[in-house]
Amino acid sequence: MVREGVKEGGGEEEERGNVSTTAMIGDVLKSGLDQAGLTVVDLDGIVAVPSLSGNHFMEAHYQATALGLFEQKQDKPLHCHTLDTGGAGPVSALLHGEQMISSGNSSSGMDVVAVIAADAVGSMTGKQFLNKADDVFFKLRDELKLPKDYVICPAIPHGYDRITEHQLLSSSSSSALTRDQLRMTVCLESFHAGLHPESLQSQKAASTANSKQSSSSSSSASYATLSEVRASPLVTNNISQMECARRADGAACLILASNQVLQERNLWKAGIPVVIGGGQASGPLYPPQNITDYTYMSCKQAMDQAYASAGDLSVNDIQYFGLYDCFPICLIRAIESCGLVDDGGGGEYVQKQYERLLVAIENGTVETLLTDPTFFPINTHGGLLCYGAPWEVPAMFNIVEAVDQLQGQSQGRVIDNCQRALVYGNGGVLSASAVAILEMSR
Ligand code: CAA
């Protein structure tokens, strides 16, 4: 498995939007196969998710053709599948790839499947991005002949704002979600992102330090303070710039292999993560103007299915959580849905974790806090808010970080004795949820 990582993009206005996702996929596919000790010839299947910047018809077929994979595999069929569940796509693709392998049978079956995703939304101008990202929601509004203000630009932040406002107003007084608790999700994720050298946040901090000719190599992470998040310009009534998924270019590839091929090729070793359960569920593409009840249950439904299919596991069996966090409300709901706290307790949980961090910083005990498995075992790479969000790719980073945690390779951010990880991807405006549970092979 490999993470290509994220880049902010940039360049002159007229140059933007021309970054090739095919070149990015070519790179990550090659590194992924190299890392697994396999080659393109071994591939039986490709599962891809669509990209916003590239916009290709039949993404998996497009990329396999553009990369010349069919020519390299003349003796064996290559199955190409494209899945679109929005940001849930990588987790849906992981579950689909696992099914492709487990439903295959010996000689005619599939043994090696690559899940691929790339996007270059960081290289688009803000206008190019919003034109494309908003389009489908405007079409839906017009199709349904709804009033103009059913969807306004930027459509996605406004959709999440509607859910955020509903939850801010409807939570009970004893554990009412507060505006600051939403902001604290950014502080916590930013703290984790500060420990990951490839996060967009760390890259930006490093380039600022370089441009100031700074020679200090700080060992303690920098992070966004609550006052910084409070001061961030508002995008909607309840969401500021720092509370938006951070646009980025990026790509990643997962290589899935059957037990048979791992054993035949002597690639099998203790310490390979195995998919042991999964769940998926759906909701509407865009929230109604007046949300009157909790209609957004797909995350909880997918989590419950995943725990049940993994052999009736519960939250206590999981050490690491890769939870989708395109906006703070998505993360709060995921924290509640995976069972880390009861429904309605997400805000309080985040606040307690944030207060622990402040105390540790004050007392100089951050190193000790980081070894405590109960300290925010979520998105140790920084999530969409601080690591970076290349449209439908970011759940790949949740999976890659989970694999790093399971294999003890997440230097500086290690969750001790991580045996099981849960990964969650969300598509649209809480419209699709996909959850997978990974376990270390023994
Ligand atoms: N943290 C810190 N800084 C951030 C940030 C974050 N999370 N997000 C944006 N910024 C910064 C940018 O780096 C930029 O800084 P500079 O001015 O120093 O370059 C500044 O804020 C402005 O950002 P943009 O260039 O993007 O500016 P804009 O005004 O054109 O657009 C925006 C602002 C409307 C908030 C736009 O960034 C946006 O729409 N963001 C949300 C992206 C989004 O919706 N992603 C999909 C999430 S839903 C999902 O993931 C599910 C799915 O199915 C795909």
CSV table of C-alpha atoms and ligand atoms in Angstrom, one decimal:
chain,number,residue,atom,x,y,z
A,1,MET,CA,0.0,0.0,0.0
A,2,VAL,CA,1.3,3.4,-0.7
A,3,ARG,CA,0.4,7.0,-0.2
A,4,GLU,CA,1.5,9.4,-3.0
A,5,GLY,CA,0.7,12.2,-0.6
A,6,VAL,CA,-0.8,15.6,-1.1
A,7,LYS,CA,0.3,18.9,-2.7
A,8,GLU,CA,-1.5,22.2,-2.6
A,9,GLY,CA,-1.1,22.9,-6.3
A,10,GLY,CA,-0.8,26.4,-7.5
A,11,GLY,CA,0.9,28.2,-10.4
A,12,GLU,CA,-0.5,30.9,-12.6
A,13,GLU,CA,-4.2,31.1,-13.0
A,14,GLU,CA,-4.2,30.1,-16.7
A,15,GLU,CA,-1.9,27.1,-16.1
A,16,ARG,CA,-4.1,25.6,-13.4
A,17,GLY,CA,-6.3,22.5,-13.8
A,18,ASN,CA,-3.9,20.7,-16.2
A,19,VAL,CA,-2.3,18.2,-13.8
A,20,SER,CA,-2.5,14.6,-15.1
A,21,THR,CA,-4.2,12.1,-12.8
A,22,THR,CA,-2.9,9.4,-15.1
A,23,ALA,CA,0.7,10.3,-14.3
A,24,MET,CA,-0.1,10.3,-10.6
A,25,ILE,CA,-1.8,6.9,-10.8
A,26,GLY,CA,1.1,5.5,-12.8
A,27,ASP,CA,3.5,6.5,-10.0
A,28,VAL,CA,1.5,5.2,-7.1
A,29,LEU,CA,0.6,2.0,-8.9
A,30,LYS,CA,4.2,1.3,-9.6
A,31,SER,CA,5.3,2.0,-6.1
A,32,GLY,CA,2.4,0.0,-4.6
A,33,LEU,CA,3.3,-3.1,-6.8
A,34,ASP,CA,7.0,-2.7,-6.1
A,35,GLN,CA,6.3,-2.5,-2.3
A,36,ALA,CA,4.2,-5.7,-2.5
A,37,GLY,CA,6.8,-7.5,-4.6
A,38,LEU,CA,4.4,-7.8,-7.6
A,39,THR,CA,4.2,-6.4,-11.1
A,40,VAL,CA,1.5,-5.2,-13.5
A,41,VAL,CA,1.5,-8.7,-15.1
A,42,ASP,CA,0.2,-10.1,-11.7
A,43,LEU,CA,-2.8,-7.7,-11.7
A,44,ASP,CA,-6.3,-9.3,-12.2
A,45,GLY,CA,-8.3,-6.2,-11.4
A,46,ILE,CA,-8.4,-2.4,-11.1
A,47,VAL,CA,-11.0,-0.6,-9.0
A,48,ALA,CA,-11.0,3.2,-9.5
A,49,VAL,CA,-13.0,6.1,-8.2
A,50,PRO,CA,-13.8,9.1,-10.4
A,51,SER,CA,-11.9,12.4,-10.2
A,52,LEU,CA,-13.3,15.9,-10.3
A,53,SER,CA,-10.4,17.6,-12.1
A,54,GLY,CA,-10.0,14.8,-14.7
A,55,ASN,CA,-13.6,13.8,-15.3
A,56,HIS,CA,-13.1,10.6,-17.3
A,57,PHE,CA,-15.8,8.3,-18.6
A,58,MET,CA,-15.2,4.8,-17.0
A,59,GLU,CA,-12.2,5.9,-14.9
A,60,ALA,CA,-10.7,2.5,-14.3
A,61,HIS,CA,-10.9,1.6,-18.0
A,62,TYR,CA,-9.5,5.1,-18.9
A,63,GLN,CA,-6.5,4.8,-16.6
A,64,ALA,CA,-5.8,1.2,-17.5
A,65,THR,CA,-5.8,2.2,-21.2
A,66,ALA,CA,-3.8,5.4,-20.7
A,67,LEU,CA,-1.2,3.5,-18.7
A,68,GLY,CA,-1.0,0.7,-21.3
A,69,LEU,CA,-1.9,-2.0,-18.8
A,70,PHE,CA,-3.9,-4.1,-21.3
A,71,GLU,CA,-0.9,-4.4,-23.6
A,72,GLN,CA,1.3,-5.5,-20.7
A,73,LYS,CA,-1.2,-8.3,-19.7
A,74,GLN,CA,-1.9,-10.1,-22.9
A,75,ASP,CA,-2.1,-13.6,-21.4
A,76,LYS,CA,-4.6,-12.8,-18.6
A,77,PRO,CA,-7.8,-10.7,-18.4
A,78,LEU,CA,-7.8,-7.4,-16.5
A,79,HIS,CA,-11.1,-6.6,-14.9
A,80,CYS,CA,-11.8,-2.8,-14.6
A,81,HIS,CA,-14.5,-1.5,-12.2
A,82,THR,CA,-15.3,2.1,-11.4
A,83,LEU,CA,-17.2,2.9,-8.3
A,84,ASP,CA,-18.8,6.2,-7.4
A,85,THR,CA,-19.9,6.7,-3.8
A,86,GLY,CA,-18.2,10.1,-3.6
A,87,GLY,CA,-15.7,10.4,-0.7
A,88,ALA,CA,-16.8,7.0,0.5
A,89,GLY,CA,-15.4,5.6,-2.8
A,90,PRO,CA,-12.0,4.3,-1.6
A,91,VAL,CA,-13.6,2.3,1.3
A,92,SER,CA,-16.3,1.0,-1.1
A,93,ALA,CA,-13.6,0.1,-3.5
A,94,LEU,CA,-11.6,-1.7,-0.8
A,95,LEU,CA,-14.6,-3.8,0.1
A,96,HIS,CA,-15.4,-4.4,-3.6
A,97,GLY,CA,-11.8,-5.4,-4.3
A,98,GLU,CA,-11.9,-7.8,-1.4
A,99,GLN,CA,-15.1,-9.3,-2.8
A,100,MET,CA,-13.5,-9.7,-6.3
A,101,ILE,CA,-10.7,-11.7,-4.7
A,102,SER,CA,-12.8,-13.8,-2.3
A,103,SER,CA,-15.5,-14.6,-4.9
A,104,GLY,CA,-12.9,-15.8,-7.4
A,105,ASN,CA,-12.1,-19.5,-7.6
A,106,SER,CA,-8.6,-20.9,-8.1
A,107,SER,CA,-7.4,-20.9,-11.7
A,108,SER,CA,-10.1,-18.5,-13.1
A,109,GLY,CA,-10.3,-16.4,-9.9
A,110,MET,CA,-8.7,-13.1,-9.1
A,111,ASP,CA,-5.7,-12.9,-6.9
A,112,VAL,CA,-4.4,-9.4,-7.1
A,113,VAL,CA,-6.5,-6.2,-7.3
A,114,ALA,CA,-5.3,-2.6,-7.2
A,115,VAL,CA,-7.5,0.1,-5.8
A,116,ILE,CA,-6.5,3.5,-7.3
A,117,ALA,CA,-7.5,7.1,-6.8
A,118,ALA,CA,-6.1,10.4,-7.8
A,119,ASP,CA,-7.3,14.0,-8.1
A,120,ALA,CA,-5.8,17.4,-8.7
A,121,VAL,CA,-8.4,19.8,-7.1
A,122,GLY,CA,-5.6,21.7,-5.4
A,123,SER,CA,-4.3,22.7,-8.8
A,124,MET,CA,-7.7,24.1,-9.8
A,125,THR,CA,-8.5,27.7,-9.2
A,126,GLY,CA,-11.2,28.3,-6.6
A,127,LYS,CA,-13.6,29.2,-9.4
A,128,GLN,CA,-12.8,26.1,-11.5
A,129,PHE,CA,-13.3,23.9,-8.4
A,130,LEU,CA,-16.6,25.5,-7.3
A,131,ASN,CA,-18.0,25.4,-10.8
A,132,LYS,CA,-17.5,21.6,-11.0
A,133,ALA,CA,-18.2,20.8,-7.3
A,134,ASP,CA,-21.5,22.8,-7.2
A,135,ASP,CA,-22.8,21.7,-10.6
A,136,VAL,CA,-24.5,18.5,-9.6
A,137,PHE,CA,-26.3,20.1,-6.7
A,138,PHE,CA,-27.7,22.9,-8.9
A,139,LYS,CA,-28.8,20.3,-11.4
A,140,LEU,CA,-30.6,18.4,-8.6
A,141,ARG,CA,-32.3,21.7,-7.4
A,142,ASP,CA,-33.5,22.5,-10.9
A,143,GLU,CA,-34.6,19.0,-11.6
A,144,LEU,CA,-36.7,19.0,-8.5
A,145,LYS,CA,-37.9,22.6,-9.3
A,146,LEU,CA,-36.9,23.7,-5.9
A,147,PRO,CA,-36.4,27.4,-4.9
A,148,LYS,CA,-33.0,29.0,-5.8
A,149,ASP,CA,-32.0,29.1,-2.1
A,150,TYR,CA,-32.3,25.3,-1.7
A,151,VAL,CA,-28.7,25.2,-3.0
A,152,ILE,CA,-26.3,28.2,-2.9
A,153,CYS,CA,-22.6,28.5,-3.7
A,154,PRO,CA,-20.5,27.0,-2.2
A,155,ALA,CA,-23.0,24.1,-2.3
A,156,ILE,CA,-21.1,21.5,-0.2
A,157,PRO,CA,-20.2,23.8,2.8
A,158,HIS,CA,-23.8,25.1,2.8
A,159,GLY,CA,-25.1,21.5,2.8
A,160,TYR,CA,-23.0,20.7,5.8
A,161,ASP,CA,-23.9,23.9,7.4
A,162,ARG,CA,-27.6,22.9,7.3
A,163,ILE,CA,-26.7,19.6,9.2
A,164,THR,CA,-24.4,21.5,11.6
A,165,GLU,CA,-27.0,24.0,12.4
A,166,HIS,CA,-29.6,21.3,13.0
A,167,GLN,CA,-27.3,19.5,15.4
A,168,LEU,CA,-26.3,22.7,17.2
A,169,LEU,CA,-29.9,23.6,17.8
A,170,SER,CA,-31.3,20.1,18.5
A,171,SER,CA,-28.8,18.7,20.9
A,172,SER,CA,-30.1,18.4,24.5
A,173,SER,CA,-29.0,21.0,27.0
A,174,SER,CA,-26.9,18.6,29.2
A,175,SER,CA,-24.6,17.7,26.4
A,176,ALA,CA,-25.3,20.4,23.9
A,177,LEU,CA,-22.9,20.6,21.0
A,178,THR,CA,-21.2,24.0,20.9
A,179,ARG,CA,-19.7,26.0,18.2
A,180,ASP,CA,-16.3,25.9,19.9
A,181,GLN,CA,-16.4,22.1,20.2
A,182,LEU,CA,-16.7,22.0,16.4
A,183,ARG,CA,-13.7,24.2,16.1
A,184,MET,CA,-11.7,22.0,18.5
A,185,THR,CA,-11.8,19.2,16.0
A,186,VAL,CA,-9.6,21.3,13.8
A,187,CYS,CA,-7.1,21.9,16.7
A,188,LEU,CA,-6.9,18.2,17.5
A,189,GLU,CA,-6.4,17.2,13.9
A,190,SER,CA,-4.0,20.0,13.3
A,191,PHE,CA,-1.9,18.7,16.2
A,192,HIS,CA,-1.8,15.2,14.6
A,193,ALA,CA,-1.0,16.7,11.2
A,194,GLY,CA,1.9,18.6,12.7
A,195,LEU,CA,3.5,15.3,13.5
A,196,HIS,CA,3.1,14.0,9.9
A,197,PRO,CA,5.8,15.5,7.6
A,198,GLU,CA,3.7,14.9,4.5
A,199,SER,CA,0.6,16.7,5.6
A,200,LEU,CA,-0.3,19.8,3.7
A,201,GLN,CA,-0.1,21.7,7.0
A,202,SER,CA,3.5,20.5,7.7
A,203,GLN,CA,4.5,21.1,4.1
A,204,LYS,CA,3.2,24.7,4.3
A,205,ALA,CA,4.8,25.3,7.7
A,206,ALA,CA,8.1,24.0,6.4
A,207,SER,CA,8.0,26.2,3.3
A,208,THR,CA,7.2,29.2,5.4
A,209,ALA,CA,10.1,28.4,7.8
A,210,ASN,CA,12.4,27.9,4.8
A,211,SER,CA,11.4,31.2,3.3
A,212,LYS,CA,12.2,32.8,6.6
A,213,GLN,CA,15.6,31.1,6.6
A,214,SER,CA,14.7,29.4,9.8
A,215,SER,CA,17.1,26.7,10.9
A,216,SER,CA,15.1,25.4,13.8
A,217,SER,CA,13.9,21.8,13.5
A,218,SER,CA,11.1,21.8,16.0
A,219,SER,CA,10.3,18.4,17.6
A,220,SER,CA,7.1,19.6,19.2
A,221,ALA,CA,4.2,19.8,16.7
A,222,SER,CA,2.8,23.1,15.7
A,223,TYR,CA,-1.0,23.2,15.7
A,224,ALA,CA,-3.9,25.5,15.1
A,225,THR,CA,-5.1,27.2,18.3
A,226,LEU,CA,-8.7,27.7,19.1
A,227,SER,CA,-8.3,31.5,18.7
A,228,GLU,CA,-6.9,30.9,15.2
A,229,VAL,CA,-9.9,28.8,14.2
A,230,ARG,CA,-12.2,31.3,15.8
A,231,ALA,CA,-10.6,34.0,13.7
A,232,SER,CA,-10.7,32.1,10.4
A,233,PRO,CA,-13.0,33.8,7.9
A,234,LEU,CA,-16.6,32.4,7.7
A,235,VAL,CA,-17.6,30.4,4.6
A,236,THR,CA,-21.1,29.8,5.9
A,237,ASN,CA,-22.9,30.8,9.1
A,238,ASN,CA,-21.4,27.9,11.1
A,239,ILE,CA,-18.3,26.9,9.0
A,240,SER,CA,-15.1,28.8,8.6
A,241,GLN,CA,-12.3,28.4,6.1
A,242,MET,CA,-10.2,26.2,8.5
A,243,GLU,CA,-13.2,24.0,9.0
A,244,CYS,CA,-13.4,23.1,5.3
A,245,ALA,CA,-11.8,20.0,3.7
A,246,ARG,CA,-8.5,21.4,2.6
A,247,ARG,CA,-8.3,21.3,-1.2
A,248,ALA,CA,-5.2,19.4,-2.5
A,249,ASP,CA,-3.7,17.3,-5.3
A,250,GLY,CA,-3.0,13.7,-4.3
A,251,ALA,CA,-3.1,10.0,-5.1
A,252,ALA,CA,-2.9,6.7,-3.5
A,253,CYS,CA,-3.0,3.0,-4.4
A,254,LEU,CA,-3.9,-0.1,-2.4
A,255,ILE,CA,-2.7,-3.5,-3.5
A,256,LEU,CA,-5.0,-6.4,-2.4
A,257,ALA,CA,-3.8,-10.0,-2.7
A,258,SER,CA,-5.4,-13.4,-2.0
A,259,ASN,CA,-3.9,-15.7,0.7
A,260,GLN,CA,-3.1,-18.1,-2.1
A,261,VAL,CA,-0.9,-15.7,-4.0
A,262,LEU,CA,0.8,-14.4,-0.9
A,263,GLN,CA,1.7,-18.0,0.1
A,264,GLU,CA,2.7,-19.1,-3.4
A,265,ARG,CA,5.0,-16.1,-3.8
A,266,ASN,CA,6.4,-16.3,-0.3
A,267,LEU,CA,5.0,-12.9,0.4
A,268,TRP,CA,2.9,-14.1,3.3
A,269,LYS,CA,4.2,-12.9,6.7
A,270,ALA,CA,2.6,-12.1,10.0
A,271,GLY,CA,1.8,-8.4,10.0
A,272,ILE,CA,-0.2,-8.1,6.8
A,273,PRO,CA,-3.5,-6.2,7.4
A,274,VAL,CA,-6.6,-8.2,6.5
A,275,VAL,CA,-10.1,-6.9,5.8
A,276,ILE,CA,-12.3,-8.7,8.3
A,277,GLY,CA,-15.6,-6.8,7.9
A,278,GLY,CA,-17.4,-4.0,6.2
A,279,GLY,CA,-20.7,-2.1,5.9
A,280,GLN,CA,-22.2,0.5,3.5
A,281,ALA,CA,-25.4,2.6,3.6
A,282,SER,CA,-26.8,5.6,1.8
A,283,GLY,CA,-28.8,8.8,2.4
A,284,PRO,CA,-30.1,11.7,0.2
A,285,LEU,CA,-27.6,13.6,-2.0
A,286,TYR,CA,-28.4,17.0,-0.5
A,287,PRO,CA,-30.1,17.8,2.8
A,288,PRO,CA,-33.6,19.3,2.8
A,289,GLN,CA,-34.0,23.0,3.8
A,290,ASN,CA,-35.6,22.0,7.1
A,291,ILE,CA,-34.1,19.0,8.7
A,292,THR,CA,-36.7,17.9,11.2
A,293,ASP,CA,-35.3,14.7,12.5
A,294,TYR,CA,-32.1,12.6,12.4
A,295,THR,CA,-32.5,11.3,8.8
A,296,TYR,CA,-28.7,11.1,8.4
A,297,MET,CA,-28.2,7.6,9.8
A,298,SER,CA,-26.0,6.0,7.0
A,299,CYS,CA,-22.8,6.3,9.0
A,300,LYS,CA,-24.3,4.5,12.0
A,301,GLN,CA,-25.9,1.9,9.8
A,302,ALA,CA,-22.6,1.2,8.0
A,303,MET,CA,-20.6,1.1,11.3
A,304,ASP,CA,-23.1,-1.4,12.9
A,305,GLN,CA,-22.9,-3.6,9.8
A,306,ALA,CA,-19.1,-3.5,9.8
A,307,TYR,CA,-18.9,-4.5,13.5
A,308,ALA,CA,-21.4,-7.3,13.0
A,309,SER,CA,-19.8,-8.7,9.8
A,310,ALA,CA,-16.4,-8.7,11.6
A,311,GLY,CA,-17.7,-11.2,14.1
A,312,ASP,CA,-19.7,-9.0,16.4
A,313,LEU,CA,-16.9,-6.7,17.3
A,314,SER,CA,-17.5,-3.5,19.2
A,315,VAL,CA,-15.7,-0.2,19.6
A,316,ASN,CA,-13.6,-1.7,22.4
A,317,ASP,CA,-11.9,-4.1,19.9
A,318,ILE,CA,-10.6,-1.2,17.8
A,319,GLN,CA,-7.4,0.7,18.6
A,320,TYR,CA,-7.3,3.1,15.6
A,321,PHE,CA,-10.1,5.0,13.9
A,322,GLY,CA,-9.7,6.6,10.4
A,323,LEU,CA,-12.8,8.8,10.3
A,324,TYR,CA,-13.9,11.0,7.5
A,325,ASP,CA,-13.9,14.7,8.5
A,326,CYS,CA,-14.6,16.9,5.5
A,327,PHE,CA,-16.3,19.3,8.0
A,328,PRO,CA,-16.3,19.1,11.8
A,329,ILE,CA,-19.9,17.9,11.9
A,330,CYS,CA,-19.0,14.8,9.8
A,331,LEU,CA,-16.3,13.9,12.3
A,332,ILE,CA,-18.5,14.5,15.4
A,333,ARG,CA,-21.2,12.3,13.9
A,334,ALA,CA,-18.6,9.6,13.1
A,335,ILE,CA,-17.2,9.6,16.6
A,336,GLU,CA,-20.8,9.0,17.9
A,337,SER,CA,-21.6,6.4,15.3
A,338,CYS,CA,-18.5,4.3,15.8
A,339,GLY,CA,-19.4,4.1,19.5
A,340,LEU,CA,-16.5,6.0,21.0
A,341,VAL,CA,-19.3,8.0,22.8
A,342,ASP,CA,-23.1,7.8,22.8
A,343,ASP,CA,-25.3,9.7,20.4
A,344,GLY,CA,-25.0,13.5,21.2
A,345,GLY,CA,-21.7,13.1,23.2
A,346,GLY,CA,-19.3,13.8,20.3
A,347,GLY,CA,-18.8,17.5,21.1
A,348,GLU,CA,-18.1,16.8,24.8
A,349,TYR,CA,-15.6,14.0,23.8
A,350,VAL,CA,-13.7,16.4,21.5
A,351,GLN,CA,-13.6,19.1,24.2
A,352,LYS,CA,-12.2,16.7,26.8
A,353,GLN,CA,-9.5,15.5,24.3
A,354,TYR,CA,-8.7,19.1,23.5
A,355,GLU,CA,-8.4,20.0,27.2
A,356,ARG,CA,-6.1,17.0,27.8
A,357,LEU,CA,-3.9,18.3,25.0
A,358,LEU,CA,-3.8,21.8,26.4
A,359,VAL,CA,-2.8,20.4,29.9
A,360,ALA,CA,-0.1,18.3,28.4
A,361,ILE,CA,1.3,21.2,26.4
A,362,GLU,CA,1.3,23.4,29.5
A,363,ASN,CA,3.0,20.7,31.7
A,364,GLY,CA,5.4,19.6,29.0
A,365,THR,CA,4.0,16.0,29.0
A,366,VAL,CA,3.0,15.8,25.3
A,367,GLU,CA,5.2,12.8,24.7
A,368,THR,CA,3.5,10.9,27.5
A,369,LEU,CA,0.0,11.9,26.2
A,370,LEU,CA,0.9,10.5,22.8
A,371,THR,CA,1.6,7.1,24.2
A,372,ASP,CA,-1.8,7.0,25.9
A,373,PRO,CA,-4.1,4.9,23.7
A,374,THR,CA,-7.2,6.8,24.9
A,375,PHE,CA,-5.8,10.1,23.5
A,376,PHE,CA,-7.7,10.9,20.3
A,377,PRO,CA,-6.9,7.7,18.4
A,378,ILE,CA,-8.4,9.3,15.3
A,379,ASN,CA,-6.8,10.4,12.0
A,380,THR,CA,-3.2,10.5,13.2
A,381,HIS,CA,-2.3,11.9,9.8
A,382,GLY,CA,-4.5,15.0,10.2
A,383,GLY,CA,-7.6,14.0,8.2
A,384,LEU,CA,-9.2,16.0,5.4
A,385,LEU,CA,-9.1,19.2,7.4
A,386,CYS,CA,-5.3,19.3,7.9
A,387,TYR,CA,-3.6,16.5,5.9
A,388,GLY,CA,-5.3,17.4,2.7
A,389,ALA,CA,-8.4,16.5,0.7
A,390,PRO,CA,-8.1,15.6,-3.0
A,391,TRP,CA,-11.9,15.2,-3.6
A,392,GLU,CA,-12.7,11.4,-3.6
A,393,VAL,CA,-9.1,10.4,-2.6
A,394,PRO,CA,-8.9,11.2,1.1
A,395,ALA,CA,-10.5,8.1,2.5
A,396,MET,CA,-7.5,6.3,0.9
A,397,PHE,CA,-5.3,8.3,3.3
A,398,ASN,CA,-7.4,7.0,6.2
A,399,ILE,CA,-6.7,3.5,5.0
A,400,VAL,CA,-3.0,4.0,4.4
A,401,GLU,CA,-2.6,5.6,7.8
A,402,ALA,CA,-4.5,2.6,9.3
A,403,VAL,CA,-2.1,0.2,7.6
A,404,ASP,CA,0.8,2.3,8.9
A,405,GLN,CA,-0.6,2.2,12.4
A,406,LEU,CA,-1.3,-1.6,12.2
A,407,GLN,CA,2.3,-2.2,11.0
A,408,GLY,CA,3.8,0.2,13.5
A,409,GLN,CA,5.2,2.4,10.7
A,410,SER,CA,3.6,5.7,11.6
A,411,GLN,CA,6.7,7.2,13.1
A,412,GLY,CA,6.1,9.8,15.8
A,413,ARG,CA,2.4,9.1,15.9
A,414,VAL,CA,2.3,5.4,16.8
A,415,ILE,CA,-0.7,3.8,18.6
A,416,ASP,CA,0.8,1.1,20.7
A,417,ASN,CA,-0.1,-2.5,20.0
A,418,CYS,CA,-2.6,-1.5,17.2
A,419,GLN,CA,-4.2,-4.8,16.2
A,420,ARG,CA,-7.4,-3.6,14.6
A,421,ALA,CA,-8.4,-0.4,12.8
A,422,LEU,CA,-11.7,1.0,11.5
A,423,VAL,CA,-11.8,3.2,8.4
A,424,TYR,CA,-14.8,5.3,7.3
A,425,GLY,CA,-15.4,7.2,4.1
A,426,ASN,CA,-18.3,9.6,3.5
A,427,GLY,CA,-19.6,10.7,0.1
A,428,GLY,CA,-21.5,13.8,-0.9
A,429,VAL,CA,-23.3,15.6,2.0
A,430,LEU,CA,-23.4,12.6,4.4
A,431,SER,CA,-25.0,10.8,1.4
A,432,ALA,CA,-22.9,7.6,1.3
A,433,SER,CA,-21.1,5.8,4.1
A,434,ALA,CA,-18.6,2.9,3.8
A,435,VAL,CA,-16.8,1.4,6.7
A,436,ALA,CA,-14.1,-1.4,6.8
A,437,ILE,CA,-12.4,-3.1,9.7
A,438,LEU,CA,-8.8,-4.2,9.2
A,439,GLU,CA,-7.0,-6.7,11.5
A,440,MET,CA,-3.3,-7.7,11.6
A,441,SER,CA,-2.7,-11.2,10.3
A,442,ARG,CA,-1.1,-13.5,12.8
B,1,CAA,N1,-7.2,24.8,6.7
B,1,CAA,C1,-6.3,25.8,6.5
B,1,CAA,N2,-6.4,26.7,5.4
B,1,CAA,C2,-7.4,26.4,4.5
B,1,CAA,C3,-8.3,25.3,4.7
B,1,CAA,C4,-8.1,24.5,5.8
B,1,CAA,N3,-8.9,23.4,6.0
B,1,CAA,N4,-9.1,25.3,3.6
B,1,CAA,C5,-8.8,26.4,2.8
B,1,CAA,N5,-7.7,27.0,3.4
B,1,CAA,C6,-7.0,28.2,2.9
B,1,CAA,C7,-6.4,27.9,1.6
B,1,CAA,O1,-5.1,27.3,1.7
B,1,CAA,C8,-6.2,29.3,1.0
B,1,CAA,O2,-5.1,29.9,1.7
B,1,CAA,P1,-4.2,31.0,0.9
B,1,CAA,O3,-5.1,32.1,0.6
B,1,CAA,O4,-3.1,31.3,1.9
B,1,CAA,O5,-3.7,30.3,-0.4
B,1,CAA,C9,-7.5,30.0,1.6
B,1,CAA,O6,-7.9,29.2,2.7
B,1,CAA,C10,-8.6,30.1,0.6
B,1,CAA,O7,-8.9,28.8,0.1
B,1,CAA,P2,-9.3,28.6,-1.5
B,1,CAA,O8,-8.1,28.9,-2.3
B,1,CAA,O9,-9.9,27.2,-1.6
B,1,CAA,O10,-10.3,29.8,-1.7
B,1,CAA,P3,-11.7,30.1,-2.2
B,1,CAA,O11,-12.1,31.3,-1.6
B,1,CAA,O12,-11.7,29.9,-3.7
B,1,CAA,O13,-12.7,28.9,-1.7
B,1,CAA,C11,-13.8,27.6,-0.1
B,1,CAA,C12,-12.9,28.8,-0.3
B,1,CAA,C13,-15.2,27.9,-0.7
B,1,CAA,C14,-13.9,27.3,1.4
B,1,CAA,C15,-13.2,26.3,-0.8
B,1,CAA,O14,-11.9,26.1,-0.3
B,1,CAA,C16,-14.1,25.1,-0.6
B,1,CAA,O15,-15.1,24.9,-1.2
B,1,CAA,N6,-13.6,24.2,0.3
B,1,CAA,C17,-14.3,23.0,0.6
B,1,CAA,C18,-13.8,21.9,-0.3
B,1,CAA,C19,-14.9,20.8,-0.4
B,1,CAA,O16,-16.0,21.0,-0.4
B,1,CAA,N7,-14.4,19.5,-0.5
B,1,CAA,C20,-15.2,18.4,-0.6
B,1,CAA,C21,-15.7,18.0,0.8
B,1,CAA,S1,-17.1,16.9,0.8
B,1,CAA,C22,-16.3,15.4,0.6
B,1,CAA,O17,-15.1,15.3,0.8
B,1,CAA,C23,-17.2,14.3,0.2
B,1,CAA,C24,-17.1,14.0,-1.3
B,1,CAA,O18,-17.9,13.2,-1.7
B,1,CAA,C25,-16.1,14.5,-2.2
